PDB file of C-alpha atoms in Angstrom:
ATOM      1  CA  MET A   1      47.167 -36.310   0.563  1.00 90.00           C
ATOM      2  CA  THR A   2      48.517 -39.518   2.046  1.00 94.00           C
ATOM      3  CA  ASP A   3      46.773 -38.511   5.279  1.00 95.00           C
ATOM      4  CA  LEU A   4      43.467 -38.536   3.388  1.00 96.00           C
ATOM      5  CA  ILE A   5      44.033 -42.143   2.340  1.00 96.00           C
ATOM      6  CA  THR A   6      44.895 -43.025   5.942  1.00 96.00           C
ATOM      7  CA  ARG A   7      41.702 -41.288   7.142  1.00 97.00           C
ATOM      8  CA  TYR A   8      39.710 -43.404   4.685  1.00 97.00           C
ATOM      9  CA  THR A   9      41.144 -46.753   5.778  1.00 96.00           C
ATOM     10  CA  ARG A  10      41.128 -45.783   9.468  1.00 96.00           C
ATOM     11  CA  ALA A  11      37.446 -44.777   9.308  1.00 96.00           C
ATOM     12  CA  VAL A  12      36.585 -48.196   7.879  1.00 95.00           C
ATOM     13  CA  ASP A  13      38.904 -50.153  10.177  1.00 94.00           C
ATOM     14  CA  THR A  14      37.626 -48.440  13.333  1.00 94.00           C
ATOM     15  CA  ARG A  15      34.012 -48.513  12.131  1.00 93.00           C
ATOM     16  CA  SER A  16      33.923 -44.711  12.409  1.00 96.00           C
ATOM     17  CA  PHE A  17      31.851 -44.362   9.265  1.00 95.00           C
ATOM     18  CA  ASP A  18      30.764 -40.788  10.033  1.00 96.00           C
ATOM     19  CA  ASP A  19      34.427 -39.833   9.569  1.00 97.00           C
ATOM     20  CA  LEU A  20      34.094 -40.641   5.870  1.00 97.00           C
ATOM     21  CA  ALA A  21      32.376 -37.242   5.555  1.00 96.00           C
ATOM     22  CA  HIS A  22      35.877 -35.793   6.083  1.00 97.00           C
ATOM     23  CA  VAL A  23      37.283 -37.952   3.286  1.00 98.00           C
ATOM     24  CA  PHE A  24      34.810 -37.557   0.420  1.00 98.00           C
ATOM     25  CA  THR A  25      33.068 -34.599  -1.158  1.00 97.00           C
ATOM     26  CA  ASP A  26      29.266 -34.841  -0.995  1.00 95.00           C
ATOM     27  CA  ASP A  27      29.093 -35.443  -4.756  1.00 97.00           C
ATOM     28  CA  ALA A  28      31.981 -37.921  -4.922  1.00 98.00           C
ATOM     29  CA  VAL A  29      31.489 -41.102  -6.928  1.00 98.00           C
ATOM     30  CA  LEU A  30      32.465 -44.187  -4.932  1.00 98.00           C
ATOM     31  CA  ASP A  31      32.897 -47.222  -7.163  1.00 98.00           C
ATOM     32  CA  TYR A  32      32.893 -50.624  -5.475  1.00 97.00           C
ATOM     33  CA  SER A  33      31.404 -52.449  -8.461  1.00 97.00           C
ATOM     34  CA  ILE A  34      34.410 -54.791  -8.805  1.00 95.00           C
ATOM     35  CA  VAL A  35      33.486 -56.342  -5.443  1.00 92.00           C
ATOM     36  CA  GLY A  36      29.759 -56.445  -6.157  1.00 93.00           C
ATOM     37  CA  GLY A  37      29.013 -53.109  -4.524  1.00 95.00           C
ATOM     38  CA  PRO A  38      27.415 -49.912  -5.729  1.00 97.00           C
ATOM     39  CA  LYS A  39      28.805 -47.035  -7.746  1.00 98.00           C
ATOM     40  CA  ASP A  40      27.186 -43.870  -6.432  1.00 98.00           C
ATOM     41  CA  VAL A  41      27.497 -40.864  -4.093  1.00 97.00           C
ATOM     42  CA  PRO A  42      28.537 -41.257  -0.429  1.00 97.00           C
ATOM     43  CA  ALA A  43      24.955 -40.971   0.862  1.00 96.00           C
ATOM     44  CA  VAL A  44      24.145 -44.168  -1.058  1.00 96.00           C
ATOM     45  CA  VAL A  45      27.444 -46.060  -0.762  1.00 96.00           C
ATOM     46  CA  VAL A  46      28.517 -45.435   2.848  1.00 96.00           C
ATOM     47  CA  PRO A  47      25.614 -47.516   4.268  1.00 95.00           C
ATOM     48  CA  TRP A  48      26.825 -50.377   2.030  1.00 95.00           C
ATOM     49  CA  ILE A  49      30.405 -49.922   3.313  1.00 94.00           C
ATOM     50  CA  GLU A  50      29.098 -50.109   6.899  1.00 92.00           C
ATOM     51  CA  LYS A  51      27.688 -53.595   6.252  1.00 91.00           C
ATOM     52  CA  GLY A  52      30.985 -54.994   4.884  1.00 84.00           C
ATOM     53  CA  PRO A  53      32.866 -55.448   8.162  1.00 82.00           C
ATOM     54  CA  ALA A  54      29.833 -56.825  10.011  1.00 82.00           C
ATOM     55  CA  GLY A  55      30.806 -60.446   9.358  1.00 83.00           C
ATOM     56  CA  PHE A  56      34.349 -60.042  10.633  1.00 91.00           C
ATOM     57  CA  ASP A  57      35.677 -59.961  14.168  1.00 91.00           C
ATOM     58  CA  ARG A  58      38.863 -58.053  13.278  1.00 91.00           C
ATOM     59  CA  PHE A  59      40.316 -56.441  10.175  1.00 91.00           C
ATOM     60  CA  GLN A  60      42.940 -53.912   9.222  1.00 94.00           C
ATOM     61  CA  HIS A  61      43.948 -52.167   6.024  1.00 95.00           C
ATOM     62  CA  LEU A  62      47.649 -52.112   5.226  1.00 95.00           C
ATOM     63  CA  VAL A  63      48.563 -49.386   2.740  1.00 97.00           C
ATOM     64  CA  GLY A  64      51.862 -49.580   0.875  1.00 95.00           C
ATOM     65  CA  GLN A  65      53.133 -47.527  -1.985  1.00 97.00           C
ATOM     66  CA  ILE A  66      51.151 -44.424  -2.912  1.00 97.00           C
ATOM     67  CA  SER A  67      51.662 -42.635  -6.205  1.00 98.00           C
ATOM     68  CA  ILE A  68      50.403 -39.077  -6.516  1.00 98.00           C
ATOM     69  CA  GLU A  69      50.065 -36.990  -9.663  1.00 98.00           C
ATOM     70  CA  LEU A  70      49.555 -33.385  -8.583  1.00 97.00           C
ATOM     71  CA  ASP A  71      47.985 -30.802 -10.898  1.00 97.00           C
ATOM     72  CA  GLY A  72      47.398 -27.584  -8.945  1.00 97.00           C
ATOM     73  CA  ASP A  73      44.306 -28.045  -6.782  1.00 98.00           C
ATOM     74  CA  ALA A  74      43.585 -31.505  -8.184  1.00 98.00           C
ATOM     75  CA  ALA A  75      45.444 -34.791  -7.956  1.00 98.00           C
ATOM     76  CA  ARG A  76      45.199 -38.483  -8.717  1.00 98.00           C
ATOM     77  CA  ALA A  77      46.436 -40.959  -6.129  1.00 98.00           C
ATOM     78  CA  THR A  78      46.795 -44.710  -6.311  1.00 98.00           C
ATOM     79  CA  ALA A  79      47.399 -46.597  -3.069  1.00 98.00           C
ATOM     80  CA  TYR A  80      48.372 -50.261  -2.933  1.00 98.00           C
ATOM     81  CA  PHE A  81      46.481 -52.099  -0.188  1.00 98.00           C
ATOM     82  CA  THR A  82      46.053 -55.440   1.501  1.00 97.00           C
ATOM     83  CA  ASN A  83      43.228 -56.077   3.903  1.00 96.00           C
ATOM     84  CA  PRO A  84      43.433 -59.107   6.196  1.00 96.00           C
ATOM     85  CA  MET A  85      40.181 -59.948   8.000  1.00 95.00           C
ATOM     86  CA  VAL A  86      39.432 -62.504  10.702  1.00 96.00           C
ATOM     87  CA  SER A  87      36.112 -64.241  11.220  1.00 94.00           C
ATOM     88  CA  ILE A  88      35.238 -66.589  14.046  1.00 94.00           C
ATOM     89  CA  ASN A  89      33.919 -70.010  13.054  1.00 93.00           C
ATOM     90  CA  PRO A  90      31.034 -71.592  15.031  1.00 94.00           C
ATOM     91  CA  ASP A  91      33.557 -73.851  16.807  1.00 96.00           C
ATOM     92  CA  GLY A  92      35.532 -70.781  18.007  1.00 94.00           C
ATOM     93  CA  THR A  93      38.448 -71.163  15.623  1.00 96.00           C
ATOM     94  CA  GLU A  94      39.519 -68.263  13.455  1.00 96.00           C
ATOM     95  CA  LYS A  95      39.505 -67.997   9.685  1.00 95.00           C
ATOM     96  CA  LEU A  96      41.722 -65.531   7.832  1.00 96.00           C
ATOM     97  CA  TRP A  97      40.406 -63.838   4.701  1.00 95.00           C
ATOM     98  CA  GLU A  98      42.456 -61.378   2.637  1.00 96.00           C
ATOM     99  CA  VAL A  99      42.009 -59.035  -0.285  1.00 96.00           C
ATOM    100  CA  GLY A 100      44.517 -56.861  -2.061  1.00 98.00           C
ATOM    101  CA  GLY A 101      44.580 -54.303  -4.795  1.00 98.00           C
ATOM    102  CA  TYR A 102      44.591 -50.583  -5.408  1.00 98.00           C
ATOM    103  CA  TYR A 103      42.504 -47.630  -4.312  1.00 98.00           C
ATOM    104  CA  HIS A 104      42.385 -45.014  -7.044  1.00 98.00           C
ATOM    105  CA  HIS A 105      41.388 -41.591  -5.718  1.00 98.00           C
ATOM    106  CA  ASP A 106      40.467 -38.462  -7.663  1.00 98.00           C
ATOM    107  CA  LEU A 107      41.411 -35.681  -5.236  1.00 98.00           C
ATOM    108  CA  VAL A 108      40.565 -32.001  -4.977  1.00 98.00           C
ATOM    109  CA  ARG A 109      41.780 -29.271  -2.640  1.00 97.00           C
ATOM    110  CA  THR A 110      38.837 -27.706  -0.763  1.00 97.00           C
ATOM    111  CA  PRO A 111      38.629 -24.954   1.869  1.00 96.00           C
ATOM    112  CA  ASN A 112      38.626 -27.842   4.404  1.00 94.00           C
ATOM    113  CA  GLY A 113      41.717 -29.527   2.941  1.00 96.00           C
ATOM    114  CA  TRP A 114      42.112 -32.343   0.438  1.00 97.00           C
ATOM    115  CA  ARG A 115      39.050 -34.483  -0.247  1.00 98.00           C
ATOM    116  CA  SER A 116      38.343 -37.383  -2.555  1.00 98.00           C
ATOM    117  CA  ARG A 117      35.780 -36.692  -5.229  1.00 98.00           C
ATOM    118  CA  GLY A 118      35.970 -40.281  -6.370  1.00 97.00           C
ATOM    119  CA  ILE A 119      37.388 -43.660  -5.435  1.00 98.00           C
ATOM    120  CA  VAL A 120      37.636 -46.851  -7.434  1.00 98.00           C
ATOM    121  CA  ASP A 121      38.227 -50.036  -5.455  1.00 97.00           C
ATOM    122  CA  ASP A 122      40.418 -52.076  -7.791  1.00 98.00           C
ATOM    123  CA  MET A 123      40.623 -55.471  -6.108  1.00 97.00           C
ATOM    124  CA  VAL A 124      43.363 -57.611  -7.671  1.00 97.00           C
ATOM    125  CA  TRP A 125      43.439 -60.746  -5.510  1.00 97.00           C
ATOM    126  CA  THR A 126      41.677 -62.617  -2.709  1.00 96.00           C
ATOM    127  CA  ARG A 127      42.616 -65.451  -0.374  1.00 96.00           C
ATOM    128  CA  GLY A 128      40.363 -67.535   1.868  1.00 92.00           C
ATOM    129  CA  PHE A 129      37.101 -66.782   0.085  1.00 85.00           C
TER     130      PHE A 129
END
């Protein structure tokens, strides 16, 4: 299950957005409303996720503690995250932006392994914005 969370952040960080199909079920509900984004199925939300990193030169998720509550073929996982991002100013200098919070996943075991049938981006703090 922790690998699933790593696949999620790695897909975003490497801009390999097609890999998110191996993270979420087709009917998953992705909720980014706390950061002004949509709350909908991957077909609607993934194009919005793709636009997020466009303004940044470099970025990287850092995932810390992960709590998992397992219930047979279902689970709930909460992952602490920080996400530093670098943008380049017109004069060539760099600006550091950061966000931190929790990713809450509703997980299910499928024939293809664990998948998220829902994520809530629970941003707790920002710096540099």
